[in-house]
Amino acid sequence: MKRISALFLCLALIFTMFAGCGAGENTDESNRKTLVAGATTGFFGAESLDVAHDWDGWIMSIYGISENLFRLDTDYVAQPWLVEGYEQLDGCTWRFTIKDNVYFSNGVKVTAQAVKDCFTRTYETNERAQTTLAIDSIEADGQTLTIKTPDENPTMLNDLCNPLLGIYDAGGTVDEVLGVSCTGPYKAVDFTAMTEVSMVKNEYYWGTQPKLDEVRLKIMDDANALQMALQNGEIDMIAQLDAQSADLFSDTETYTIKGVTSSRSDFLMYNLNAPGVDDPAVRRAIGYCIDRESFAKVVYNHYAQVCYGVYPDIFEFGKTDSLTLNVDRYDVDAAKQILSDAGYTDTDGDGILDKDGVSLSFSVITYSYNTASIQLCDMLQSALAQVGIGMEITTYDVLDDYLQNGEFDIAVLSYAMAPIGTPGYFINMLFTSGASNNYGGYSNALVDTLADELSAEFNSERQTDIVLQICQEIIDDRPFDFVANQQLICVWNNKVTGVEVNPSEYYLITADLDIEE
């Protein structure tokens, strides 16, 4: 997920951001329940409060501002949320009945026409929408919404869980600061992009009455400051806790800590147009220089799952039993042998291998605010030096332009691979030719064909078989190196109740959250 860091703002705010009412503080005058939560840019950082803008719908689902027609349970199964019923009329046509008691936070009723208008605006605004869910036509009649897709879609209900398809009032005014009116239990009353958001309960909320009066969310990219804020009682919860800091909150009388394995992966993306990196032998050698076990154990404090395949094995399509792995361990000597066999030598004695005028010295970019990604780069740099590969690490608050312009040899990234529980999300975003986030220029005709087959396959066993075939192609070609699947770790003061950590990473702020005084 692509986020802009506001580190320089956060540092300036560290000593002032908690002025006023303390965390969880009620005053006699107002008797308000307030919860304050903190996280880094990667989890809480929104550029706007417009569901249709870039990836902000994702963050708004975490905030508890936006909701979808369907919602994922903890097993990634899509459950009706803003709909009371649905039926598939034929292979391409679905009919949904919108609940009759749902209102936007501005008091406007949610009708089928409102949902249609919402989708129309989102599809006009965000280029990812059509690849998220291809729609041929939408019809609205009262509370009945009929969606026709150009082709049969076996993942329709899960696709409708994607936060990009969150429901908002497209007919209302889009506030320059507070964005669009949604249906969630909370609505924003103050917002500073990438810094903080203040919310109050949505008086029109259709579901269980929110237990909190106010929620304040703080973005802090200084992990130490974030941890101290919880220890000092300045905040009540940390979302997406740095795994290395988990031991700080081992006092179960004061804190509750929970981690669930998500589909988020730390991985390397290779620029296949870059000299040296375009050689499969070099990419395989680099794969052998990634110490996945130490990364999961040391950097993630055991809160991560090592990956030598593609997807995490929490999914059937993530298991590697039937795959042939061409890298299955950390082995610097194996990397040296591969490079030697491929004809790379140090012709000028500078310690860097070269061949035909191409020197194996690469520029690596990653996020400035993601400590795990930076540590992975440091570990890889040390290992590559042992085999004669140079590596220069550069961190950026914003990676987008560098990725889109191909200004990298290797990018160390962190993406959720199956946030709605379906493998096609990641395949169509990174693996297919010309995909939106396929910045390395990978193209494989068989993968493209298999991706098309997957998009129309309803049989779950056949789906898994197709995905495993795609995974084998990725392993053989090595346009990416998948390292580990991290857990989503949240920690909170025990006075906070009603917390559910969903592996999808959505739905953190819910109507069930409460705080004891």
Coordinates of C-alpha atoms in Angstrom, one line a residue:
M1 CA 0.0 0.0 0.0
K2 CA 1.4 3.4 -0.9
R3 CA 1.6 6.0 1.8
I4 CA 3.1 9.5 2.1
S5 CA 5.1 10.0 5.3
A6 CA 4.7 13.1 7.4
L7 CA 7.7 12.4 9.6
F8 CA 8.9 16.0 9.8
L9 CA 5.4 17.1 10.9
C10 CA 5.1 14.3 13.4
L11 CA 8.4 15.1 15.1
A12 CA 7.3 18.7 15.5
L13 CA 4.0 17.6 17.0
I14 CA 5.4 15.0 19.4
F15 CA 5.4 17.5 22.3
T16 CA 2.1 19.2 21.5
M17 CA -0.1 16.6 19.9
F18 CA -1.6 15.4 23.2
A19 CA -2.5 18.8 24.6
G20 CA -6.0 19.2 26.0
C21 CA -8.0 16.2 27.2
G22 CA -5.9 13.2 28.1
A23 CA -6.4 9.7 26.6
G24 CA -9.6 8.2 27.6
E25 CA -10.5 11.3 29.7
N26 CA -14.0 12.3 30.5
T27 CA -14.9 15.6 31.9
D28 CA -17.7 16.1 34.4
E29 CA -19.2 18.7 32.1
S30 CA -19.3 16.6 29.0
N31 CA -19.1 13.0 30.3
R32 CA -17.5 12.1 27.0
K33 CA -15.7 8.8 26.4
T34 CA -12.6 9.4 24.3
L35 CA -10.2 6.9 22.9
V36 CA -6.8 7.9 21.5
A37 CA -5.0 5.5 19.2
G38 CA -1.6 5.9 17.4
A39 CA 0.0 4.3 14.5
T40 CA 2.6 4.9 11.8
T41 CA 2.0 6.4 8.4
G42 CA 1.7 3.0 6.8
F43 CA -1.4 2.1 8.8
F44 CA -3.1 5.4 9.6
G45 CA -1.8 7.8 7.0
A46 CA -4.5 9.2 4.7
E47 CA -4.0 11.9 2.2
S48 CA -7.7 12.7 2.2
L49 CA -11.0 11.5 3.5
D50 CA -12.3 10.7 0.1
V51 CA -12.9 7.0 -0.4
A52 CA -12.3 7.3 -4.2
H53 CA -8.9 9.0 -3.8
D54 CA -5.9 6.8 -4.3
W55 CA -5.7 4.3 -1.4
D56 CA -7.6 6.5 1.2
G57 CA -10.6 4.2 1.2
W58 CA -8.4 1.6 2.7
I59 CA -7.5 3.9 5.6
M60 CA -11.1 5.1 6.1
S61 CA -12.2 1.5 6.6
I62 CA -9.7 1.3 9.4
Y63 CA -10.9 4.6 10.9
G64 CA -14.5 3.3 11.0
I65 CA -15.7 6.1 8.7
S66 CA -16.5 4.1 5.6
E67 CA -18.3 0.8 5.1
N68 CA -19.0 -1.6 2.2
L69 CA -21.9 -3.6 1.0
F70 CA -20.1 -6.7 2.3
R71 CA -17.6 -7.2 5.1
L72 CA -14.9 -9.8 5.6
D73 CA -15.0 -12.0 8.7
T74 CA -11.8 -13.3 10.3
D75 CA -11.7 -16.2 7.8
Y76 CA -11.9 -13.8 4.8
V77 CA -15.5 -14.9 4.1
A78 CA -17.6 -12.0 2.7
Q79 CA -20.7 -11.4 4.9
P80 CA -23.6 -9.0 4.0
W81 CA -23.2 -5.7 5.7
L82 CA -25.1 -2.8 4.1
V83 CA -27.3 -5.3 2.2
E84 CA -30.0 -7.5 3.7
G85 CA -30.1 -9.9 0.8
Y86 CA -28.7 -10.8 -2.6
E87 CA -29.1 -13.3 -5.4
Q88 CA -27.2 -14.2 -8.6
L89 CA -29.7 -14.0 -11.5
D90 CA -27.3 -15.4 -14.1
G91 CA -23.5 -15.8 -14.6
C92 CA -23.0 -12.1 -14.9
T93 CA -26.0 -10.5 -13.1
W94 CA -26.3 -9.9 -9.4
R95 CA -29.2 -8.3 -7.5
F96 CA -28.7 -6.7 -4.0
T97 CA -31.3 -5.4 -1.6
I98 CA -29.9 -2.4 0.3
K99 CA -30.9 -2.3 4.0
D100 CA -33.7 0.2 4.5
N101 CA -32.4 1.8 7.7
V102 CA -28.9 2.9 6.5
Y103 CA -28.1 6.6 6.4
F104 CA -25.0 8.6 5.5
S105 CA -23.5 10.7 8.3
N106 CA -25.1 13.8 6.8
G107 CA -28.6 12.2 7.3
V108 CA -29.2 11.3 3.7
K109 CA -30.7 7.8 3.2
V110 CA -28.7 5.1 1.4
T111 CA -30.7 4.0 -1.6
A112 CA -29.7 1.9 -4.5
Q113 CA -29.4 5.1 -6.6
A114 CA -27.0 6.5 -4.0
V115 CA -24.9 3.4 -4.2
K116 CA -24.9 3.6 -8.0
D117 CA -23.9 7.3 -7.9
C118 CA -21.1 6.4 -5.5
F119 CA -19.7 3.7 -7.7
T120 CA -20.1 5.9 -10.8
R121 CA -17.9 8.6 -9.2
T122 CA -15.4 6.1 -7.8
Y123 CA -14.9 4.5 -11.2
E124 CA -14.5 7.9 -12.8
T125 CA -12.0 9.0 -10.2
N126 CA -9.8 6.0 -9.5
E127 CA -8.2 3.9 -12.2
R128 CA -7.9 0.9 -9.9
A129 CA -11.7 0.6 -9.6
Q130 CA -12.3 -1.3 -12.9
T131 CA -9.5 -3.8 -12.1
T132 CA -10.9 -4.1 -8.6
L133 CA -14.4 -5.1 -9.9
A134 CA -15.2 -4.9 -13.6
I135 CA -18.8 -3.6 -14.1
D136 CA -20.7 -3.5 -17.3
S137 CA -23.8 -1.8 -16.0
I138 CA -25.7 -0.8 -12.8
E139 CA -29.4 -0.4 -12.3
A140 CA -31.1 1.1 -9.3
D141 CA -34.7 0.8 -8.2
G142 CA -35.6 1.8 -4.7
Q143 CA -33.5 -0.3 -2.5
T144 CA -32.7 -2.8 -5.2
L145 CA -29.3 -2.6 -6.9
T146 CA -28.6 -4.8 -10.0
I147 CA -25.0 -5.1 -11.1
K148 CA -24.0 -6.7 -14.4
T149 CA -20.4 -7.7 -15.0
P150 CA -18.9 -8.1 -18.5
D151 CA -17.9 -11.7 -17.6
E152 CA -18.8 -14.2 -14.9
N153 CA -17.1 -13.2 -11.7
P154 CA -16.6 -15.9 -9.0
T155 CA -15.2 -13.4 -6.5
M156 CA -18.0 -10.8 -6.7
L157 CA -18.9 -10.7 -3.0
N158 CA -15.2 -10.5 -1.9
D159 CA -14.6 -7.8 -4.5
L160 CA -17.4 -5.7 -3.0
C161 CA -15.4 -5.9 0.4
N162 CA -12.6 -3.9 -1.2
P163 CA -12.4 -0.5 0.7
L164 CA -12.1 1.3 -2.6
L165 CA -15.7 0.3 -3.1
G166 CA -16.8 1.9 0.2
I167 CA -20.2 3.5 0.1
Y168 CA -20.4 7.3 0.4
D169 CA -22.8 10.1 -0.6
A170 CA -21.6 11.1 -4.1
G171 CA -24.6 13.5 -4.4
G172 CA -23.5 15.6 -1.5
T173 CA -20.7 18.1 -1.2
V174 CA -17.2 16.8 -0.9
D175 CA -15.8 18.8 1.9
E176 CA -12.3 20.0 1.1
V177 CA -11.0 18.8 4.5
L178 CA -13.5 16.3 5.9
G179 CA -14.1 14.5 2.6
V180 CA -17.3 12.6 1.8
S181 CA -20.1 11.5 4.1
C182 CA -20.1 7.7 4.7
T183 CA -22.1 5.2 6.8
G184 CA -19.6 4.1 9.5
P185 CA -20.0 4.4 13.2
Y186 CA -17.8 7.5 13.3
K187 CA -17.4 10.7 11.3
A188 CA -14.5 13.1 11.1
V189 CA -14.7 16.5 12.6
D190 CA -11.1 17.5 12.2
F191 CA -8.4 16.2 9.9
T192 CA -4.8 17.0 9.1
A193 CA -3.5 14.8 6.2
M194 CA -1.0 12.2 7.3
T195 CA -0.9 13.7 10.8
E196 CA -4.1 13.2 12.8
V197 CA -7.9 12.8 12.6
S198 CA -10.6 13.5 15.2
M199 CA -13.9 11.7 15.0
V200 CA -17.2 11.7 16.9
K201 CA -19.9 9.1 16.8
N202 CA -22.2 9.2 13.8
E203 CA -25.6 10.2 15.1
Y204 CA -27.2 8.5 12.1
Y205 CA -25.4 5.2 12.4
W206 CA -27.7 2.3 11.4
G207 CA -26.0 -0.4 13.5
T208 CA -25.1 -0.9 17.2
Q209 CA -24.9 2.5 18.9
P210 CA -21.1 3.4 19.1
K211 CA -19.9 3.3 22.7
L212 CA -17.3 6.0 22.3
D213 CA -18.1 9.7 21.9
E214 CA -14.8 10.6 20.4
V215 CA -11.9 8.9 18.7
R216 CA -8.6 10.6 18.0
L217 CA -6.0 9.0 15.8
K218 CA -2.4 10.1 15.8
I219 CA 0.2 9.3 13.2
M220 CA 3.7 9.0 14.6
D221 CA 6.6 7.6 12.6
D222 CA 8.9 7.7 15.6
A223 CA 8.4 4.2 17.0
N224 CA 10.0 5.2 20.4
A225 CA 7.7 8.1 20.8
L226 CA 4.7 6.0 19.9
Q227 CA 5.6 3.4 22.5
M228 CA 6.3 6.0 25.2
A229 CA 2.9 7.6 24.5
L230 CA 1.1 4.3 25.3
Q231 CA 3.3 3.7 28.4
N232 CA 2.7 7.2 29.6
G233 CA -1.0 7.0 29.1
E234 CA -1.1 9.6 26.4
I235 CA -2.7 7.2 24.0
D236 CA -4.7 4.1 24.7
M237 CA -3.8 1.8 21.7
I238 CA -1.1 1.2 19.1
A239 CA -2.2 -0.2 15.8
Q240 CA 0.4 -2.2 13.9
L241 CA 2.9 -2.3 16.7
D242 CA 6.6 -2.7 15.7
A243 CA 7.2 -6.4 16.5
Q244 CA 10.5 -5.7 18.1
S245 CA 8.7 -3.6 20.7
A246 CA 6.2 -6.3 21.7
D247 CA 8.2 -7.2 24.8
L248 CA 7.7 -3.7 26.2
F249 CA 4.1 -4.5 26.7
S250 CA 4.4 -8.0 28.3
D251 CA 2.6 -6.8 31.5
T252 CA -0.7 -8.5 31.0
E253 CA -2.2 -6.7 34.0
T254 CA -1.8 -3.4 32.1
Y255 CA -1.8 -4.3 28.4
T256 CA -3.4 -6.7 25.9
I257 CA -1.3 -7.5 22.9
K258 CA -2.6 -9.5 19.9
G259 CA -1.1 -10.5 16.6
V260 CA -2.8 -12.2 13.7
T261 CA -1.0 -13.4 10.5
S262 CA -2.2 -11.3 7.7
S263 CA -1.5 -11.5 3.9
R264 CA 1.0 -8.6 4.1
S265 CA 4.3 -9.5 2.6
D266 CA 7.8 -8.0 2.8
F267 CA 9.3 -8.6 -0.7
L268 CA 11.8 -7.5 -3.3
M269 CA 10.6 -6.2 -6.6
Y270 CA 13.3 -6.3 -9.4
N271 CA 13.4 -3.8 -12.2
L272 CA 13.8 -6.2 -15.1
N273 CA 14.9 -3.4 -17.4
A274 CA 17.9 -2.6 -15.2
P275 CA 21.3 -4.1 -16.3
G276 CA 22.4 -6.9 -14.1
V277 CA 19.1 -7.3 -12.4
D278 CA 17.7 -8.4 -15.8
D279 CA 19.7 -11.6 -15.5
P280 CA 17.7 -14.4 -13.8
A281 CA 21.0 -15.9 -12.4
V282 CA 21.6 -12.7 -10.6
R283 CA 18.1 -12.6 -9.2
R284 CA 18.4 -16.2 -8.0
A285 CA 21.8 -15.4 -6.3
I286 CA 20.2 -12.5 -4.5
G287 CA 17.4 -14.8 -3.4
Y288 CA 20.0 -17.0 -1.7
C289 CA 21.4 -14.0 0.1
I290 CA 18.1 -13.2 1.9
D291 CA 18.2 -14.5 5.4
R292 CA 14.5 -15.0 5.8
E293 CA 14.7 -17.0 9.1
S294 CA 16.8 -14.3 10.8
F295 CA 14.6 -11.6 9.4
A296 CA 11.4 -13.2 10.9
K297 CA 13.1 -14.1 14.2
V298 CA 15.1 -11.0 14.9
V299 CA 13.4 -8.1 13.0
Y300 CA 9.9 -9.4 13.6
N301 CA 10.5 -11.0 17.0
H302 CA 8.9 -14.2 15.7
Y303 CA 5.7 -12.2 14.7
A304 CA 6.2 -13.2 11.0
Q305 CA 6.1 -16.3 8.8
V306 CA 9.0 -17.1 6.5
C307 CA 8.1 -17.3 2.8
Y308 CA 10.0 -19.1 0.1
G309 CA 7.0 -19.3 -2.2
V310 CA 4.6 -16.5 -3.0
Y311 CA 1.5 -16.3 -0.9
P312 CA 1.3 -17.1 2.9
D313 CA 0.3 -20.6 3.7
I314 CA -2.7 -19.5 5.7
F315 CA -4.4 -19.8 2.3
E316 CA -4.6 -23.1 0.3
F317 CA -3.1 -21.3 -2.7
G318 CA -0.2 -20.3 -0.5
K319 CA 1.1 -23.8 0.3
T320 CA 4.4 -24.8 -1.4
D321 CA 4.1 -28.6 -1.1
S322 CA 3.5 -29.0 -4.8
L323 CA 5.9 -26.3 -6.0
T324 CA 9.5 -26.6 -7.0
L325 CA 11.5 -24.0 -5.1
N326 CA 14.8 -22.9 -6.7
V327 CA 15.7 -21.0 -3.5
D328 CA 14.9 -22.7 -0.3
R329 CA 17.4 -21.5 2.2
Y330 CA 19.9 -18.8 3.1
D331 CA 23.1 -19.9 1.4
V332 CA 25.8 -17.3 0.5
D333 CA 28.0 -20.0 -1.0
A334 CA 25.3 -21.2 -3.3
A335 CA 24.9 -17.6 -4.5
K336 CA 28.6 -17.3 -5.2
Q337 CA 28.5 -20.5 -7.2
I338 CA 25.5 -19.3 -9.3
L339 CA 27.3 -16.1 -10.2
S340 CA 30.5 -17.9 -11.0
D341 CA 28.7 -20.3 -13.3
A342 CA 27.0 -17.4 -15.0
G343 CA 30.4 -15.8 -15.8
Y344 CA 30.6 -13.0 -13.3
T345 CA 34.1 -12.1 -12.0
D346 CA 35.8 -9.1 -10.4
T347 CA 37.9 -7.9 -13.4
D348 CA 39.1 -4.7 -11.9
G349 CA 39.7 -5.7 -8.3
D350 CA 37.1 -3.4 -6.8
G351 CA 35.3 -6.1 -4.9
I352 CA 32.3 -5.9 -7.2
L353 CA 31.6 -8.7 -9.8
D354 CA 31.1 -7.7 -13.4
K355 CA 30.5 -9.2 -16.8
D356 CA 30.5 -7.7 -20.3
G357 CA 30.9 -4.2 -18.8
V358 CA 27.9 -4.6 -16.4
S359 CA 28.9 -4.2 -12.8
L360 CA 26.7 -5.8 -10.1
S361 CA 26.1 -2.7 -8.1
F362 CA 22.5 -1.9 -7.5
S363 CA 20.4 1.0 -6.2
V364 CA 17.7 -0.2 -3.7
I365 CA 14.8 2.0 -2.6
T366 CA 12.4 1.5 0.3
Y367 CA 10.1 3.4 2.6
S368 CA 11.7 5.9 5.1
Y369 CA 9.1 5.1 7.7
N370 CA 9.2 1.3 7.6
T371 CA 11.8 0.1 10.0
A372 CA 11.4 -3.6 9.0
S373 CA 12.0 -2.7 5.4
I374 CA 15.1 -0.7 6.2
Q375 CA 16.5 -3.5 8.4
L376 CA 15.8 -6.0 5.6
C377 CA 17.8 -3.8 3.3
D378 CA 20.7 -3.6 5.8
M379 CA 20.8 -7.4 6.2
L380 CA 20.7 -7.9 2.4
Q381 CA 23.4 -5.3 1.8
S382 CA 25.7 -7.2 4.2
A383 CA 25.1 -10.6 2.6
L384 CA 25.5 -9.3 -0.9
A385 CA 28.8 -7.7 -0.1
Q386 CA 30.0 -11.3 0.7
V387 CA 29.3 -12.5 -2.8
G388 CA 30.6 -9.4 -4.6
I389 CA 27.3 -7.4 -5.2
G390 CA 27.2 -3.8 -4.3
M391 CA 24.0 -2.2 -2.9
E392 CA 23.2 1.5 -2.3
I393 CA 20.1 2.0 -0.1
T394 CA 18.0 5.1 -0.5
T395 CA 14.8 5.7 1.5
Y396 CA 11.9 8.0 0.5
D397 CA 8.8 9.3 2.1
V398 CA 7.1 8.7 -1.3
L399 CA 8.1 5.9 -3.5
D400 CA 5.4 6.3 -6.2
D401 CA 7.3 8.5 -8.7
Y402 CA 10.5 6.5 -8.4
L403 CA 8.7 3.2 -9.0
Q404 CA 6.5 4.5 -11.8
N405 CA 9.6 6.0 -13.6
G406 CA 11.7 2.9 -13.1
E407 CA 14.3 4.8 -11.0
F408 CA 15.4 1.8 -9.1
D409 CA 17.1 -1.5 -9.5
I410 CA 15.5 -3.2 -6.6
A411 CA 12.6 -2.0 -4.4
V412 CA 11.9 -3.4 -1.0
L413 CA 8.2 -3.2 -0.5
S414 CA 5.4 -4.2 1.9
Y415 CA 2.0 -5.0 0.4
A416 CA -1.1 -6.9 1.5
M417 CA -1.3 -9.7 -1.0
A418 CA -4.8 -11.0 -0.4
P419 CA -6.6 -8.4 1.7
I420 CA -10.0 -9.5 0.5
G421 CA -9.1 -13.2 0.7
T422 CA -8.7 -13.7 -3.1
P423 CA -5.5 -14.3 -5.0
G424 CA -6.6 -12.4 -8.1
Y425 CA -6.2 -9.1 -6.3
F426 CA -2.4 -9.4 -6.2
I427 CA -2.0 -11.2 -9.5
N428 CA -3.9 -8.5 -11.4
M429 CA -2.0 -5.8 -9.5
L430 CA 1.6 -7.0 -9.9
F431 CA 2.0 -10.2 -12.0
T432 CA 0.1 -9.6 -15.2
S433 CA 1.6 -7.6 -18.1
G434 CA 1.0 -3.9 -17.7
A435 CA -0.6 -4.3 -14.3
S436 CA -1.0 -1.1 -12.2
N437 CA 1.8 -1.9 -9.7
N438 CA 4.0 -4.0 -12.0
Y439 CA 6.7 -1.4 -11.9
G440 CA 9.5 -3.9 -12.7
G441 CA 8.1 -4.6 -16.1
Y442 CA 7.4 -8.3 -15.7
S443 CA 5.6 -10.0 -18.5
N444 CA 4.8 -13.7 -18.9
A445 CA 2.2 -14.8 -21.5
L446 CA 1.3 -18.0 -19.5
V447 CA 0.7 -15.9 -16.3
D448 CA -1.6 -13.6 -18.3
T449 CA -3.5 -16.5 -19.7
L450 CA -3.8 -18.2 -16.3
A451 CA -4.9 -14.9 -14.7
D452 CA -7.7 -14.7 -17.3
E453 CA -8.7 -18.3 -16.5
L454 CA -8.7 -17.6 -12.8
S455 CA -11.0 -14.6 -13.2
A456 CA -13.8 -16.9 -14.6
E457 CA -13.3 -20.0 -12.5
F458 CA -15.9 -20.8 -9.9
N459 CA -14.6 -24.2 -8.7
S460 CA -12.4 -23.6 -5.6
E461 CA -10.1 -26.6 -6.3
R462 CA -9.5 -25.5 -9.8
Q463 CA -8.9 -21.9 -8.6
T464 CA -6.1 -23.2 -6.3
D465 CA -4.6 -25.2 -9.1
I466 CA -4.4 -22.2 -11.3
V467 CA -2.9 -20.0 -8.7
L468 CA -0.2 -22.6 -7.9
Q469 CA 0.7 -22.7 -11.6
I470 CA 1.1 -18.9 -11.5
C471 CA 3.2 -19.2 -8.4
Q472 CA 5.5 -21.7 -10.0
E473 CA 6.0 -19.3 -12.9
I474 CA 6.8 -16.5 -10.5
I475 CA 9.3 -18.7 -8.6
D476 CA 11.0 -19.8 -11.9
D477 CA 11.2 -16.3 -13.3
R478 CA 12.0 -14.5 -10.0
P479 CA 10.7 -11.0 -10.8
F480 CA 10.0 -10.8 -7.1
D481 CA 11.5 -12.4 -4.0
F482 CA 9.0 -12.9 -1.2
V483 CA 10.6 -12.8 2.2
A484 CA 8.0 -13.0 5.1
N485 CA 4.4 -12.5 5.9
Q486 CA 4.0 -10.3 8.9
Q487 CA 1.5 -10.4 11.7
L488 CA -0.7 -7.4 12.3
I489 CA 0.0 -6.6 16.0
C490 CA -2.1 -4.4 18.1
V491 CA -1.6 -3.5 21.7
W492 CA -3.9 -1.6 24.0
N493 CA -4.4 -0.6 27.6
N494 CA -6.7 -3.0 29.4
K495 CA -9.2 -0.3 30.0
V496 CA -10.0 -0.6 26.3
T497 CA -12.6 -3.2 25.4
G498 CA -14.2 -4.5 22.3
V499 CA -11.1 -4.7 20.1
E500 CA -11.1 -7.2 17.3
V501 CA -7.9 -7.5 15.1
N502 CA -9.0 -8.6 11.6
P503 CA -6.4 -10.2 9.4
S504 CA -7.6 -8.2 6.5
E505 CA -6.2 -5.1 8.4
Y506 CA -9.6 -3.4 8.1
Y507 CA -12.2 -2.5 10.7
L508 CA -10.1 -1.5 13.6
I509 CA -12.4 1.3 14.9
T510 CA -15.8 -0.2 15.4
A511 CA -19.0 0.6 17.3
D512 CA -18.0 -2.1 19.8
L513 CA -14.9 -0.3 21.0
D514 CA -15.2 1.0 24.5
I515 CA -13.1 2.5 27.3
E516 CA -13.4 2.1 31.0
E517 CA -13.0 5.1 33.2

